[in-house]
PDB file of C-alpha atoms in Angstrom:
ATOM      1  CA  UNK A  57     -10.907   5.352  28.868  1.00 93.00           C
ATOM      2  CA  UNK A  58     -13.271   8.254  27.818  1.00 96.00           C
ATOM      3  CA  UNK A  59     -12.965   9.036  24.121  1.00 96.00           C
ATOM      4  CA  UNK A  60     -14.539  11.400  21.758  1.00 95.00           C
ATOM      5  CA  UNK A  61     -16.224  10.420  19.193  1.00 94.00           C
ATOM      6  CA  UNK A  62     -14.668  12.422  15.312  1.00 94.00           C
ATOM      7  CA  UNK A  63     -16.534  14.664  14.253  1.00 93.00           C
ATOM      8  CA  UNK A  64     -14.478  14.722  10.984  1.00 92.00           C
ATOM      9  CA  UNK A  65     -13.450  12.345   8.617  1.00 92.00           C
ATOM     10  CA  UNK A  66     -16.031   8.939   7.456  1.00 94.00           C
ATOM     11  CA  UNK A  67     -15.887   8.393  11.257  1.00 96.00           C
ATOM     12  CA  UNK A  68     -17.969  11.645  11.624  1.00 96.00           C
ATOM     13  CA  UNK A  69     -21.321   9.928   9.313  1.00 97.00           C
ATOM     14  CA  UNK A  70     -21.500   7.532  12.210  1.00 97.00           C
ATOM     15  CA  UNK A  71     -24.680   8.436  15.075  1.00 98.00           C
ATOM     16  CA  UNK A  72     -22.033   8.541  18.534  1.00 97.00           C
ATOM     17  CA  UNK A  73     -22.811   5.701  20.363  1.00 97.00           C
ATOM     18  CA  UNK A  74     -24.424   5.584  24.265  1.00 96.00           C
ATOM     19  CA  UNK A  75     -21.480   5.130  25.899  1.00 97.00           C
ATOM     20  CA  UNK A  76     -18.660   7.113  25.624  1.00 97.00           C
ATOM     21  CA  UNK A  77     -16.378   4.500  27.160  1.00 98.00           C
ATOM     22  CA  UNK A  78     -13.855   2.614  25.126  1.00 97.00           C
ATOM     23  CA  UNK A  79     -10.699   3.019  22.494  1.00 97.00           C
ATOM     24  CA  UNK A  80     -10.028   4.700  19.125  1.00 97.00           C
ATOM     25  CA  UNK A  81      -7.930   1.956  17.474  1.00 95.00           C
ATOM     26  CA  UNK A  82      -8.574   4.228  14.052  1.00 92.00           C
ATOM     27  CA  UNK A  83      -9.522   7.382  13.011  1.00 94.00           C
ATOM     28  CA  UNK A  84      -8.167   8.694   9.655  1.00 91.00           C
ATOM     29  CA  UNK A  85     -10.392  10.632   7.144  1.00 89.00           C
ATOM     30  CA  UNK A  86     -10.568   7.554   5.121  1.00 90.00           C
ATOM     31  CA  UNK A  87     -11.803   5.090   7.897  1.00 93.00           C
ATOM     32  CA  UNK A  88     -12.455   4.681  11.883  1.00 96.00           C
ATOM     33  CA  UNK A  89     -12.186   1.890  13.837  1.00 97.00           C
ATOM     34  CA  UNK A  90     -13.170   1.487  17.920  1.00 98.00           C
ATOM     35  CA  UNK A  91     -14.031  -0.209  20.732  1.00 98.00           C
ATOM     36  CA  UNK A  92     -17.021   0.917  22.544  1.00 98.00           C
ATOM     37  CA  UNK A  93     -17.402  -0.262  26.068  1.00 98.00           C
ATOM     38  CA  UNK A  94     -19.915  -0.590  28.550  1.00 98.00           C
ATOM     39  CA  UNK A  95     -22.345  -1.498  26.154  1.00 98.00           C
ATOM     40  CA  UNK A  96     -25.103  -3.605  26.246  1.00 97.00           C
ATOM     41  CA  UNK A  97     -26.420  -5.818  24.105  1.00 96.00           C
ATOM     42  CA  UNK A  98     -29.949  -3.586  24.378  1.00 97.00           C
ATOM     43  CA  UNK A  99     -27.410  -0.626  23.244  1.00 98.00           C
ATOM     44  CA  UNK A 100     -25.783  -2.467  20.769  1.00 98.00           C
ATOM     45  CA  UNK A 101     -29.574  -2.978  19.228  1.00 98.00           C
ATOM     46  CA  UNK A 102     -30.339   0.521  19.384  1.00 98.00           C
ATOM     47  CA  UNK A 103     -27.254   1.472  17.832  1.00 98.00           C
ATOM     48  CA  UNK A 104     -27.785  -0.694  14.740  1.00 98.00           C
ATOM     49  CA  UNK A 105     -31.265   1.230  14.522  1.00 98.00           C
ATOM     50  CA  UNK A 106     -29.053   4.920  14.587  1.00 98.00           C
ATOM     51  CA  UNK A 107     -27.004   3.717  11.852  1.00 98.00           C
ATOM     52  CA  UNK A 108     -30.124   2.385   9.671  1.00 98.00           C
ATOM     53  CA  UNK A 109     -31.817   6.011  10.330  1.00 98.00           C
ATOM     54  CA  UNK A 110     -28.339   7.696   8.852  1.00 97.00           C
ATOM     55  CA  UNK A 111     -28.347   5.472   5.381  1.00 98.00           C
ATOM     56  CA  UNK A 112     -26.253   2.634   6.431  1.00 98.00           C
ATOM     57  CA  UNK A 113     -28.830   0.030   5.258  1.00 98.00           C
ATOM     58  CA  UNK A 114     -27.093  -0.679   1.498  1.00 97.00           C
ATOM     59  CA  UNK A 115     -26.293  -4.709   0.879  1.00 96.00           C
ATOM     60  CA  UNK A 116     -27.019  -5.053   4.601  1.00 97.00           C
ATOM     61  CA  UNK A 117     -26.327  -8.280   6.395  1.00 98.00           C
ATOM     62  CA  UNK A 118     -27.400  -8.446   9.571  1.00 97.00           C
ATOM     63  CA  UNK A 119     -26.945 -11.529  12.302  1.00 97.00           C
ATOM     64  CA  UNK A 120     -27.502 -11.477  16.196  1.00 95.00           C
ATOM     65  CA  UNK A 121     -23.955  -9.990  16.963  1.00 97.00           C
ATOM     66  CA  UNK A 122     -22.776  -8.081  13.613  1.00 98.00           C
ATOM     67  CA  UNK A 123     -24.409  -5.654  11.121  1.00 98.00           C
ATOM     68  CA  UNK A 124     -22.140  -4.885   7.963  1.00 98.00           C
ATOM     69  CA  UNK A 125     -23.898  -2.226   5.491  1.00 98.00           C
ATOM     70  CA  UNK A 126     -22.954   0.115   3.348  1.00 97.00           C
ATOM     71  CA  UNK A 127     -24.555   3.595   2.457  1.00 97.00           C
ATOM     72  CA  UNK A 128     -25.488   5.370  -1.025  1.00 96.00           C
ATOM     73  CA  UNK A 129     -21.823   6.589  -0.930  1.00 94.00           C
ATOM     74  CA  UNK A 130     -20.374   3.192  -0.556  1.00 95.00           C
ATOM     75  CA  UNK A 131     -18.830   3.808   3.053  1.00 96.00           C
ATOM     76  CA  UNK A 132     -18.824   0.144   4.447  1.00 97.00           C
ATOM     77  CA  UNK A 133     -19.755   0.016   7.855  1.00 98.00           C
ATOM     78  CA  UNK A 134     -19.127  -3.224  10.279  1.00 98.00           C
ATOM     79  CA  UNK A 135     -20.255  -3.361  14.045  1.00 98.00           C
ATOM     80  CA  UNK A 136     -19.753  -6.412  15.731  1.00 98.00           C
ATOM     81  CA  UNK A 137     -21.219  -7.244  19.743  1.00 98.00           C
ATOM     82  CA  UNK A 138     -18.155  -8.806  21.167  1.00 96.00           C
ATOM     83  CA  UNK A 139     -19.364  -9.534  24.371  1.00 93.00           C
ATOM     84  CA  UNK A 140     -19.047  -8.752  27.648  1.00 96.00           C
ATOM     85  CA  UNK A 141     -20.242  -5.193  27.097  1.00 97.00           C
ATOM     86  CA  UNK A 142     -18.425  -4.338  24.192  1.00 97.00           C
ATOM     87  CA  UNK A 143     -19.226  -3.763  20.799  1.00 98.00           C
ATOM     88  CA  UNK A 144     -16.330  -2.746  17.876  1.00 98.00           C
ATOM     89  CA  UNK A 145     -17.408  -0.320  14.983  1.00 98.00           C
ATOM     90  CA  UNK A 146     -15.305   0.179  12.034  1.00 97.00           C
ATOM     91  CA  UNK A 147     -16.392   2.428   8.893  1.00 97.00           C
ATOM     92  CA  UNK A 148     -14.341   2.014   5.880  1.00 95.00           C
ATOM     93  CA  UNK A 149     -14.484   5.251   2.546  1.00 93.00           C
ATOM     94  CA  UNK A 150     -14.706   3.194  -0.389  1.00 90.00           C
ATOM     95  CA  UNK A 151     -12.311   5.400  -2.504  1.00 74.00           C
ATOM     96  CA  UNK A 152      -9.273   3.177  -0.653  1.00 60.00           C
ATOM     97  CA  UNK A 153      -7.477   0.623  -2.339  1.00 53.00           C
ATOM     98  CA  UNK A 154      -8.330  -2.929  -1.862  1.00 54.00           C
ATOM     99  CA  UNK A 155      -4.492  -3.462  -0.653  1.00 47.00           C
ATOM    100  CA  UNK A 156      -4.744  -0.472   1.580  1.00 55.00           C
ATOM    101  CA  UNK A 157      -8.103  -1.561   2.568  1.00 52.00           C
ATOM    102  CA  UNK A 158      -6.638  -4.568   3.588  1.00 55.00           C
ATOM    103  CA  UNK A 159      -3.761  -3.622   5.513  1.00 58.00           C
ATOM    104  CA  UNK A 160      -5.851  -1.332   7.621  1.00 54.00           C
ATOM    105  CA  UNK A 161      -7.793  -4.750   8.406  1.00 53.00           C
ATOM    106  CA  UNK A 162      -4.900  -6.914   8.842  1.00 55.00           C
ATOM    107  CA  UNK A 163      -3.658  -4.242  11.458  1.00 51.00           C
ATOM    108  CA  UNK A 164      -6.720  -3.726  13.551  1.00 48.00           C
TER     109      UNK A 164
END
């Protein structure tokens, strides 16, 4: 399915991805969470290198298939290459409870 990527809320400090292919599972102005389809792993590369250039390079960690950073604000970002041409992103605003932040989690 075609989706649009927010332009409001945390989910708006992400760069918008290649493809525009995929489903919202999340998008509150306290966090986002989505599947991004038709992705490659090449795209998933150069979409780790958008979200360094836009701050998200705080207590990095970084691995072959995830990337989980935060930037000077403390928004956590996770994006994971799942495979067959998907890759999930989820930003997180730190001013959430840890239970809340935990529920979302649980639920996704």
């Amino acid at each position: 399915m075609k989706i649009e990527f927010p332009t409001r809320g945390v989910g708006a400090l992400l760069p918008v991805p290649e493809s525009n292919m995929g489903e919202i599972n999340w998008n509150e102005a306290s966090g986002f969470n989505a599947y991004i389809g038709n992705t490659t792993e090449g795209d998933y590369k150069d979409y780790i290198k958008a979200c360094i250039e836009c701050g998200f390079d705080v207590d990095y960690q970084k691995g072959d298939d995830y990337y989980y950073a935060d930037d000077i604000n403390s928004n956590n970002l996770n994006v994971w290459f799942k495979g067959n041409n998907f890759m999930e992103i989820q930003i997180i605003a730190p001013n959430l409870e840890e239970t809340d932040r935990n529920d979302i989690i649980s639920k996704l």
